[in-house]
Tab-separated table of C-alpha atoms in Angstrom:
chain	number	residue	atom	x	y	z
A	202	UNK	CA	-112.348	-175.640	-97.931
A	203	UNK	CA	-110.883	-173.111	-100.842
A	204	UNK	CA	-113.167	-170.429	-102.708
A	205	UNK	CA	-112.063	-172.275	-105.872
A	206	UNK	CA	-113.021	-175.896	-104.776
A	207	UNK	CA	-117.073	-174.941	-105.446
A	208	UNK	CA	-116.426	-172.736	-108.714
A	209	UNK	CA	-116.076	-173.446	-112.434
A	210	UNK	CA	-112.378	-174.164	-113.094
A	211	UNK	CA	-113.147	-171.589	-115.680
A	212	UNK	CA	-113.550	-168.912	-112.914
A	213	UNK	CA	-110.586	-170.469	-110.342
A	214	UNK	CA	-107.917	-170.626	-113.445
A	215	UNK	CA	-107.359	-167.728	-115.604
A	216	UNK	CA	-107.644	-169.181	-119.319
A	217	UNK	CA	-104.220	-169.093	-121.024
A	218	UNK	CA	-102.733	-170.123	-124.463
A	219	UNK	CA	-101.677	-173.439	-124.372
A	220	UNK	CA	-97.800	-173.617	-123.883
A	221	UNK	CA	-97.796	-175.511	-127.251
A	222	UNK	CA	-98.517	-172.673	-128.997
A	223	UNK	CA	-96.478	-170.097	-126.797
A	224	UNK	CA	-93.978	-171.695	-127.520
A	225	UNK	CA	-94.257	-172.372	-131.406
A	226	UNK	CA	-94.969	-168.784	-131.580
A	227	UNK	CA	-92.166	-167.328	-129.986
A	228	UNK	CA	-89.860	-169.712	-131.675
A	229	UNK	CA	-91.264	-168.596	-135.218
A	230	UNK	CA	-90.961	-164.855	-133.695
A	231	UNK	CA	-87.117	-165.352	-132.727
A	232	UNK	CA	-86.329	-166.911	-135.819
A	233	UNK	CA	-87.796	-164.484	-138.080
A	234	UNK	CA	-85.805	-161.519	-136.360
A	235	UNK	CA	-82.654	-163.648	-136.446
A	236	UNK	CA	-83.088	-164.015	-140.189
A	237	UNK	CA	-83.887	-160.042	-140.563
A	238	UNK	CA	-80.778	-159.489	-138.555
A	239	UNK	CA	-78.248	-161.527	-140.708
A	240	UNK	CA	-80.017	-160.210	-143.910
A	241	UNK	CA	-79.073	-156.906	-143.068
A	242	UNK	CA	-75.575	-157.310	-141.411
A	243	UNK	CA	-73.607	-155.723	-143.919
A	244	UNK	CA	-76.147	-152.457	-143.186
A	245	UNK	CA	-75.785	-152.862	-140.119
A	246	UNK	CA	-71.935	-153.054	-139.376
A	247	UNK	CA	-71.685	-149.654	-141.787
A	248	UNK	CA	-74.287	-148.060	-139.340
A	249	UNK	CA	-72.081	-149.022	-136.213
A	250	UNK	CA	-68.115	-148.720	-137.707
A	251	UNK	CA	-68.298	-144.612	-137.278
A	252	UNK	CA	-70.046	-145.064	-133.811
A	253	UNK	CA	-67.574	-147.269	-133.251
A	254	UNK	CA	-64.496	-145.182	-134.821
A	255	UNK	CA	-65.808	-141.977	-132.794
A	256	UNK	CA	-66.045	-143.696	-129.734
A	257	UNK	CA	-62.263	-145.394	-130.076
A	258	UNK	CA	-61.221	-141.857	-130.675
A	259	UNK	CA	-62.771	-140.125	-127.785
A	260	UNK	CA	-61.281	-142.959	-125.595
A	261	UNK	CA	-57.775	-142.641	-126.931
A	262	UNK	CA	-58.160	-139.078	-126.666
A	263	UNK	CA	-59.020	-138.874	-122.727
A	264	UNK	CA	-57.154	-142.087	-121.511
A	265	UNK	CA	-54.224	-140.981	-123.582
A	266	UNK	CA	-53.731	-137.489	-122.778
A	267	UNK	CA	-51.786	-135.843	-119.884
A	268	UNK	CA	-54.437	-136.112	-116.840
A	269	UNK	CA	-53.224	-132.169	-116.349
A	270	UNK	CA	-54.298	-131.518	-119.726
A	271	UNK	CA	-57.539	-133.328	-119.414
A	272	UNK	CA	-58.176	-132.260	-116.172
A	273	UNK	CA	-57.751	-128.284	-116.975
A	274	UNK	CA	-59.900	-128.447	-120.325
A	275	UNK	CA	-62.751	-130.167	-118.028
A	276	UNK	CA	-62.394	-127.623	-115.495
A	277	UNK	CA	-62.562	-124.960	-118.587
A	278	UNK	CA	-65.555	-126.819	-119.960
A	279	UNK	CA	-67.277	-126.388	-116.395
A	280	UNK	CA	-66.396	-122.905	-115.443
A	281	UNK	CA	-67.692	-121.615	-118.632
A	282	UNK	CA	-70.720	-123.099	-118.314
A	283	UNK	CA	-71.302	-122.262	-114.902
A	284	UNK	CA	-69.169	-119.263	-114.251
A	285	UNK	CA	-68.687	-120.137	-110.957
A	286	UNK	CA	-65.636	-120.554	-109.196
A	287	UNK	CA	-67.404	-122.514	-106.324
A	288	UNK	CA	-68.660	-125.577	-108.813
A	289	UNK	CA	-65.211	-125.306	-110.709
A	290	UNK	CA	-63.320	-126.052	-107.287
A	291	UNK	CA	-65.774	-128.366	-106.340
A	292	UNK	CA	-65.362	-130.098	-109.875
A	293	UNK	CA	-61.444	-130.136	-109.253
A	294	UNK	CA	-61.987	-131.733	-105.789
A	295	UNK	CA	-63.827	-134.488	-107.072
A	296	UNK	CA	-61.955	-135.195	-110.378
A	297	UNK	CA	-58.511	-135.505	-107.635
A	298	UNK	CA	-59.819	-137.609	-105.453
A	299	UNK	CA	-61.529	-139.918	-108.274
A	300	UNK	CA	-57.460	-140.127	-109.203
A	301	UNK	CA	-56.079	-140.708	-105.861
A	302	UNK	CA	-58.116	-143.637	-105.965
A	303	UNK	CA	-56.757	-145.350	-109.270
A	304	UNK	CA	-60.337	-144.756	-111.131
A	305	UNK	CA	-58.627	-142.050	-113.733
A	306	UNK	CA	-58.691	-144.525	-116.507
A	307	UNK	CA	-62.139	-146.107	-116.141
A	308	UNK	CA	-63.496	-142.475	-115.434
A	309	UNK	CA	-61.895	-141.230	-118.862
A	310	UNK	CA	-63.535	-144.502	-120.490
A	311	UNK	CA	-66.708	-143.366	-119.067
A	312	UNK	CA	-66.987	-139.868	-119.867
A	313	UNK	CA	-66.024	-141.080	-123.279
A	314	UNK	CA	-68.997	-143.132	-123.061
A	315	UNK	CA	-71.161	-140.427	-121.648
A	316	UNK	CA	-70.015	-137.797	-124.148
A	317	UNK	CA	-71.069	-139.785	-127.173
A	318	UNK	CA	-74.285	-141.090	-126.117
A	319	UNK	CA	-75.136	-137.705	-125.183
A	320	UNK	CA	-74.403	-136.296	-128.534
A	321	UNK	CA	-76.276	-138.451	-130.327
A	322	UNK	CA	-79.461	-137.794	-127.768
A	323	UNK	CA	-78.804	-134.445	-128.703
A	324	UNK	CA	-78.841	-134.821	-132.512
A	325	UNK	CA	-81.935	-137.426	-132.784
A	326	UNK	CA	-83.737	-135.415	-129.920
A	327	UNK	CA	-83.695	-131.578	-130.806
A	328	UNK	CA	-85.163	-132.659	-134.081
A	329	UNK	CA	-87.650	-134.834	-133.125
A	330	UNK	CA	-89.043	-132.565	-130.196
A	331	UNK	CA	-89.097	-129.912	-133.499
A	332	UNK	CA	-91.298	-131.929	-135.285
A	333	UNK	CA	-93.758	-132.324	-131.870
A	334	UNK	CA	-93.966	-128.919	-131.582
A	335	UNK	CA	-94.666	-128.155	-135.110
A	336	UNK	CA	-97.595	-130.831	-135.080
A	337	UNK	CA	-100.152	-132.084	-132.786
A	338	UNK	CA	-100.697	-134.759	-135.142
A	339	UNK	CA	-96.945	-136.242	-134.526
A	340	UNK	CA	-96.911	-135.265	-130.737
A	341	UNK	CA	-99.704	-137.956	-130.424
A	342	UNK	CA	-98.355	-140.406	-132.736
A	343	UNK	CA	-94.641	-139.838	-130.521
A	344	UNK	CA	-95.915	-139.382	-126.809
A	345	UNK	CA	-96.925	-143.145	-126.309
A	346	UNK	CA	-93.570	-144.621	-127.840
A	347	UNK	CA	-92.130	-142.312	-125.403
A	348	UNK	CA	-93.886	-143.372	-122.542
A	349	UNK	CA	-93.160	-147.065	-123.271
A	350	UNK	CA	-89.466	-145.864	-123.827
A	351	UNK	CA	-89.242	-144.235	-119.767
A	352	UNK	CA	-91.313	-147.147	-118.159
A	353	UNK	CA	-89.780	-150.436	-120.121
A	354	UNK	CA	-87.048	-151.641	-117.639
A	355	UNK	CA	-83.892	-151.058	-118.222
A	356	UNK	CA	-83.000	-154.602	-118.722
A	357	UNK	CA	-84.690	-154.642	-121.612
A	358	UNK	CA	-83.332	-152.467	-123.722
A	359	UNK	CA	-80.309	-154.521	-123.878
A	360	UNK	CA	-82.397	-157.754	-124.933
A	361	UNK	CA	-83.422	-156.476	-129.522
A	362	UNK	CA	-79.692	-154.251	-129.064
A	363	UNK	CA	-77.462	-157.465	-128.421
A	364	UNK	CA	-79.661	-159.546	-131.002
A	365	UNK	CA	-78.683	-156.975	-133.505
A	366	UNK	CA	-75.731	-155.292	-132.831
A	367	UNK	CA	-74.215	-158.431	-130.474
A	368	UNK	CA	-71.723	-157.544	-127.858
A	369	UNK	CA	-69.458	-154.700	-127.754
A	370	UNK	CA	-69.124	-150.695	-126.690
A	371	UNK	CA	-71.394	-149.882	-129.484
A	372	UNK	CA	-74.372	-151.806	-128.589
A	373	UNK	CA	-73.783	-150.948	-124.969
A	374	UNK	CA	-73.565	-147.162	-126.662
A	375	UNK	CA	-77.007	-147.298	-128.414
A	376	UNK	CA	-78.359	-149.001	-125.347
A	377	UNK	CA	-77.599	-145.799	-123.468
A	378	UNK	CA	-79.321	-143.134	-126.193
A	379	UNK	CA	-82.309	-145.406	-126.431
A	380	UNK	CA	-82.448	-144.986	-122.539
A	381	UNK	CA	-81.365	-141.127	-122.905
A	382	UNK	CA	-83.043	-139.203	-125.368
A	383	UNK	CA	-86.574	-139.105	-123.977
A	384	UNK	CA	-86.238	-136.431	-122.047
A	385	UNK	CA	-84.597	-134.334	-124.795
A	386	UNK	CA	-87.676	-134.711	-127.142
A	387	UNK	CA	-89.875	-134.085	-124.542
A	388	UNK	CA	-88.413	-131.016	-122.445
A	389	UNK	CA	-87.551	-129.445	-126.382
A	390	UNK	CA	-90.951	-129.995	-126.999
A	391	UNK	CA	-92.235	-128.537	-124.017
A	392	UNK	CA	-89.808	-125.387	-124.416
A	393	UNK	CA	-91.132	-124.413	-128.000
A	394	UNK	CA	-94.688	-124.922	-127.529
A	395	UNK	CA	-93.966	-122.446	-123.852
A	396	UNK	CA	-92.689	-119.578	-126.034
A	397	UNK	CA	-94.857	-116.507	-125.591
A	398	UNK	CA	-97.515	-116.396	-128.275
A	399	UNK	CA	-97.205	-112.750	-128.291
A	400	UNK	CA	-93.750	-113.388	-129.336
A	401	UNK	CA	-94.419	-114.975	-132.237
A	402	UNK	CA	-97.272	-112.740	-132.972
A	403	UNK	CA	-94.269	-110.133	-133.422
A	404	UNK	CA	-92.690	-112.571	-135.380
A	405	UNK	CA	-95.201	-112.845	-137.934
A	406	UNK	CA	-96.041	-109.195	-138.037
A	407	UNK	CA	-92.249	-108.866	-139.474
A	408	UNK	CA	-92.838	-111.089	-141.887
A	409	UNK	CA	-90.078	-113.984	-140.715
A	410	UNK	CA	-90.416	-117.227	-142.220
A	411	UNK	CA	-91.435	-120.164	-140.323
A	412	UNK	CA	-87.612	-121.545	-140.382
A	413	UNK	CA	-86.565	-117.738	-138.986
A	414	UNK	CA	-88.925	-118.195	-136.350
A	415	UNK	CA	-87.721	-121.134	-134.981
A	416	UNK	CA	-83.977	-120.171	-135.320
A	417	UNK	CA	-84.604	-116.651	-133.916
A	418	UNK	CA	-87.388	-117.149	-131.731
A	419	UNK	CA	-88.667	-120.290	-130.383
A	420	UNK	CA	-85.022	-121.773	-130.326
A	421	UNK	CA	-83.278	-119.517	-128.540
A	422	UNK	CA	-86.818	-118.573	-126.004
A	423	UNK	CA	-86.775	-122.393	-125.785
A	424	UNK	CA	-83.041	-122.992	-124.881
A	425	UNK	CA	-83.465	-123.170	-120.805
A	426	UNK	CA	-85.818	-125.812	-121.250
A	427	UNK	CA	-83.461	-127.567	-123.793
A	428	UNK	CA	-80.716	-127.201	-121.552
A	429	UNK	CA	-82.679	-129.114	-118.583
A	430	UNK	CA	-83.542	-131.989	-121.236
A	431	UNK	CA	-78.980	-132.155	-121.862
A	432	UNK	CA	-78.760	-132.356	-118.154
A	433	UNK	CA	-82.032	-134.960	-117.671
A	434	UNK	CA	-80.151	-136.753	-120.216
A	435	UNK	CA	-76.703	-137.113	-119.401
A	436	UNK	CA	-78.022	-138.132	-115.284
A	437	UNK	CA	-79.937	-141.067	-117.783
A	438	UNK	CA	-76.692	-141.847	-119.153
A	439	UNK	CA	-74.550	-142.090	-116.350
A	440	UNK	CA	-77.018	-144.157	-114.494
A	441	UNK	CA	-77.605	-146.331	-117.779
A	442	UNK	CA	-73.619	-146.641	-117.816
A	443	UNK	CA	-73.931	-149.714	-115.260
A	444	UNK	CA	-76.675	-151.625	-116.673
A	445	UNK	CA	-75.052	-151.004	-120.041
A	446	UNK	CA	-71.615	-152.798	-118.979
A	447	UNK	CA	-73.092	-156.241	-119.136
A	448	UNK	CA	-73.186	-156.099	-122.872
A	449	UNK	CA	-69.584	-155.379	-122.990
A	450	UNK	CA	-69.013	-151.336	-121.978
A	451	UNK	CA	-66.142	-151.130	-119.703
A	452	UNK	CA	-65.371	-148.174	-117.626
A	453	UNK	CA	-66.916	-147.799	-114.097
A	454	UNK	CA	-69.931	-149.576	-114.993
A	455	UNK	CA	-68.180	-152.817	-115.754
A	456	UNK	CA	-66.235	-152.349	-112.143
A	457	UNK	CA	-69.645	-151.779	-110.231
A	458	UNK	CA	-70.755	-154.871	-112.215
A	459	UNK	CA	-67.697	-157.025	-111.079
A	460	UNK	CA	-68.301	-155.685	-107.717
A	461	UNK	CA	-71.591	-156.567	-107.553
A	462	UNK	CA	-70.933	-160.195	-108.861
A	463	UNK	CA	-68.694	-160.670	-106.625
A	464	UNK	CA	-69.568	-158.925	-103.829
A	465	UNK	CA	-66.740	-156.169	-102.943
A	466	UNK	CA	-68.537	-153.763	-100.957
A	467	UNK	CA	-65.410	-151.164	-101.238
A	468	UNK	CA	-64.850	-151.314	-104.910
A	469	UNK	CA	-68.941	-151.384	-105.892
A	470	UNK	CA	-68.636	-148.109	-103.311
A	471	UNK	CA	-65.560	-146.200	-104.545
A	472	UNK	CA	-66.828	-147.024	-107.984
A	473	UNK	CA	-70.371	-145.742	-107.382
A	474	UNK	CA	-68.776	-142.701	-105.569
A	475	UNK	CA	-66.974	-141.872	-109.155
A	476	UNK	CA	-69.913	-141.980	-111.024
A	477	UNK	CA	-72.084	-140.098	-108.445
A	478	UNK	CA	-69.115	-137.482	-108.873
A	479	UNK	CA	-69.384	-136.838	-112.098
A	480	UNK	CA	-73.016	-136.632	-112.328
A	481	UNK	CA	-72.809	-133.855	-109.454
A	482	UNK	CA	-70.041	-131.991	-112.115
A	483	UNK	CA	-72.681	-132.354	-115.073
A	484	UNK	CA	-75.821	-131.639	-113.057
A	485	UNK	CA	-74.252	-128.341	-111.108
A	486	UNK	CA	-72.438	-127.021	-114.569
A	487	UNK	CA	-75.649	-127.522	-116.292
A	488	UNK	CA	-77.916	-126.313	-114.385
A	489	UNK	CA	-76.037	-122.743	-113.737
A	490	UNK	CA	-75.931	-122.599	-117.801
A	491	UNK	CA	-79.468	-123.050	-117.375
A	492	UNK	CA	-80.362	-120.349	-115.146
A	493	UNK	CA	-78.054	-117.903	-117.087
A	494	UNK	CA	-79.703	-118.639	-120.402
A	495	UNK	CA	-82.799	-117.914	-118.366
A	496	UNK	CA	-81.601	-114.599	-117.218
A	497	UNK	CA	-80.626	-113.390	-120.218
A	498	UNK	CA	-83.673	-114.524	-121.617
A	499	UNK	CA	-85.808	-112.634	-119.468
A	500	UNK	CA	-83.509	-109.241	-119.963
A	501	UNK	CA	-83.935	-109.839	-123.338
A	502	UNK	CA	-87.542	-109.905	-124.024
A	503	UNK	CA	-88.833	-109.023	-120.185
């Protein structure tokens, strides 16, 4: 004989809303945010046509141009950055085979992707990881949103971004900062409130305004720990690329997608093997500009 069979149904059956309601609810819910949405299209499609013109561009611009020429100014970009000729050959080796296998084109559409979303991460996260360390008081109020932002599935994000923005590389694009830019407000958080106290002590005693301080000081103290939230943040992006090609982003997300769907082991591999490539470019390039900021930090003011 069940447990439940000589208990209270109260006890045995966890008391729910009744459907009936659930369900008016929800349909007064969806059709109040549907409203909202088509009152403010207009607003909306102004918001998303320079996403959507910068985005075009960048795509034209790296599908467009000679590979040689793209090629050489990303191997530029990564030797800078690192100033190593080890991660600049290994950059070149990966870049040549991700051509030899036909995945040039999708790759360019991806870094596009990539590129933008981590701009904007950039811009809306610096700023807001400012305003943490600045204030307690908005460090608490921001710290929960952000912990719902890094735990909500992935999935999700794409379900209030299509009902607004619909279907297209934009929406996909937002998608990806929303996923993104938690780790830049929290790691540029984190690197301002680390800077020395002693520092700023100094700071003070020269009489610097609090806007001096934070360009001159805390900002530039605070850049290795920046620099980790860029690279935390681009790894987001490149594994958000995927999930964000079912709302319409092509590149080698949509391919890895299609393979999936379909089940092509070799193309979902070769595929995943570009984007694992890429992120290996990012993560080594930014990680040695890292370390050198930290260096030179520590010469600096050791």
């Amino acid at each position: 004989m069940a447990l439940c069979d000589a208990l209270p149904t109260l006890l045995c059956k966890f008391p729910a809303i009744d459907d009936g309601t659930i369900r008016v609810v929800r349909k007064t819910i969806d059709e109040s945010f549907k409203a909202l949405v088509r009152s403010y299209a207009n607003v909306i499609d102004v918001v998303v046509a320079p996403l959507q013109w910068f985005l075009n561009l960048l795509e034209r611009s790296f599908t467009g141009a000679p590979w040689i020429l793209v090629l050489a100014i990303l191997l530029a970009f990564v030797f800078a950055a690192s100033r190593s000729r080890r991660i600049t050959l290994g950059a070149a080796v990966a870049m040549l085979a991700i051509g030899l296998l036909g995945l040039w084109n999708d790759t360019m559409i991806t870094l596009a992707i990539v590129t933008v979303s981590t701009l904007l991460a950039v811009l809306i996260g610096i700023p807001i990881g400012i305003v943490m360390a600045r204030s307690d008081r908005a460090q608490r109020i921001v710290n929960p949103v952000l912990d719902v932002m890094q735990t909500m599935p992935s999935f999700v994000y794409l379900i209030p971004v299509v009902m607004i923005f619909g279907i297209g590389k934009v929406p996909g694009l937002i998608a990806v900062v929303i996923y993104a830019v938690p780790p830049m407000i929290r790691l540029t958080n984190l690197g301002i409130r680390l800077v020395d106290k002693e520092v700023l002590e100094a700071a003070d005693a020269f009489g610097s305004s609090p806007w001096q301080k934070l360009k001159n000081v805390q900002i530039p103290l605070a850049l290795p720990t920046i620099m980790a939230g860029i690279n935390q943040t681009i790894m987001m992006a490149l594994a958000m690329v995927v999930v964000a090609s079912m709302v319409g982003v092509g590149g080698l997300g949509r391919n890895v997608l299609q393979a999936i769907n379909n089940q092509f082991f070799t193309i979902g591999f070769l595929n995943g093997f570009a984007l694992v490539g890429i992120a290996i470019i990012f993560d080594r390039a930014s990680q040695a500009y890292g370390r050198r900021l930290q260096k030179h930090s520590e010469v600096v003011h050791g």
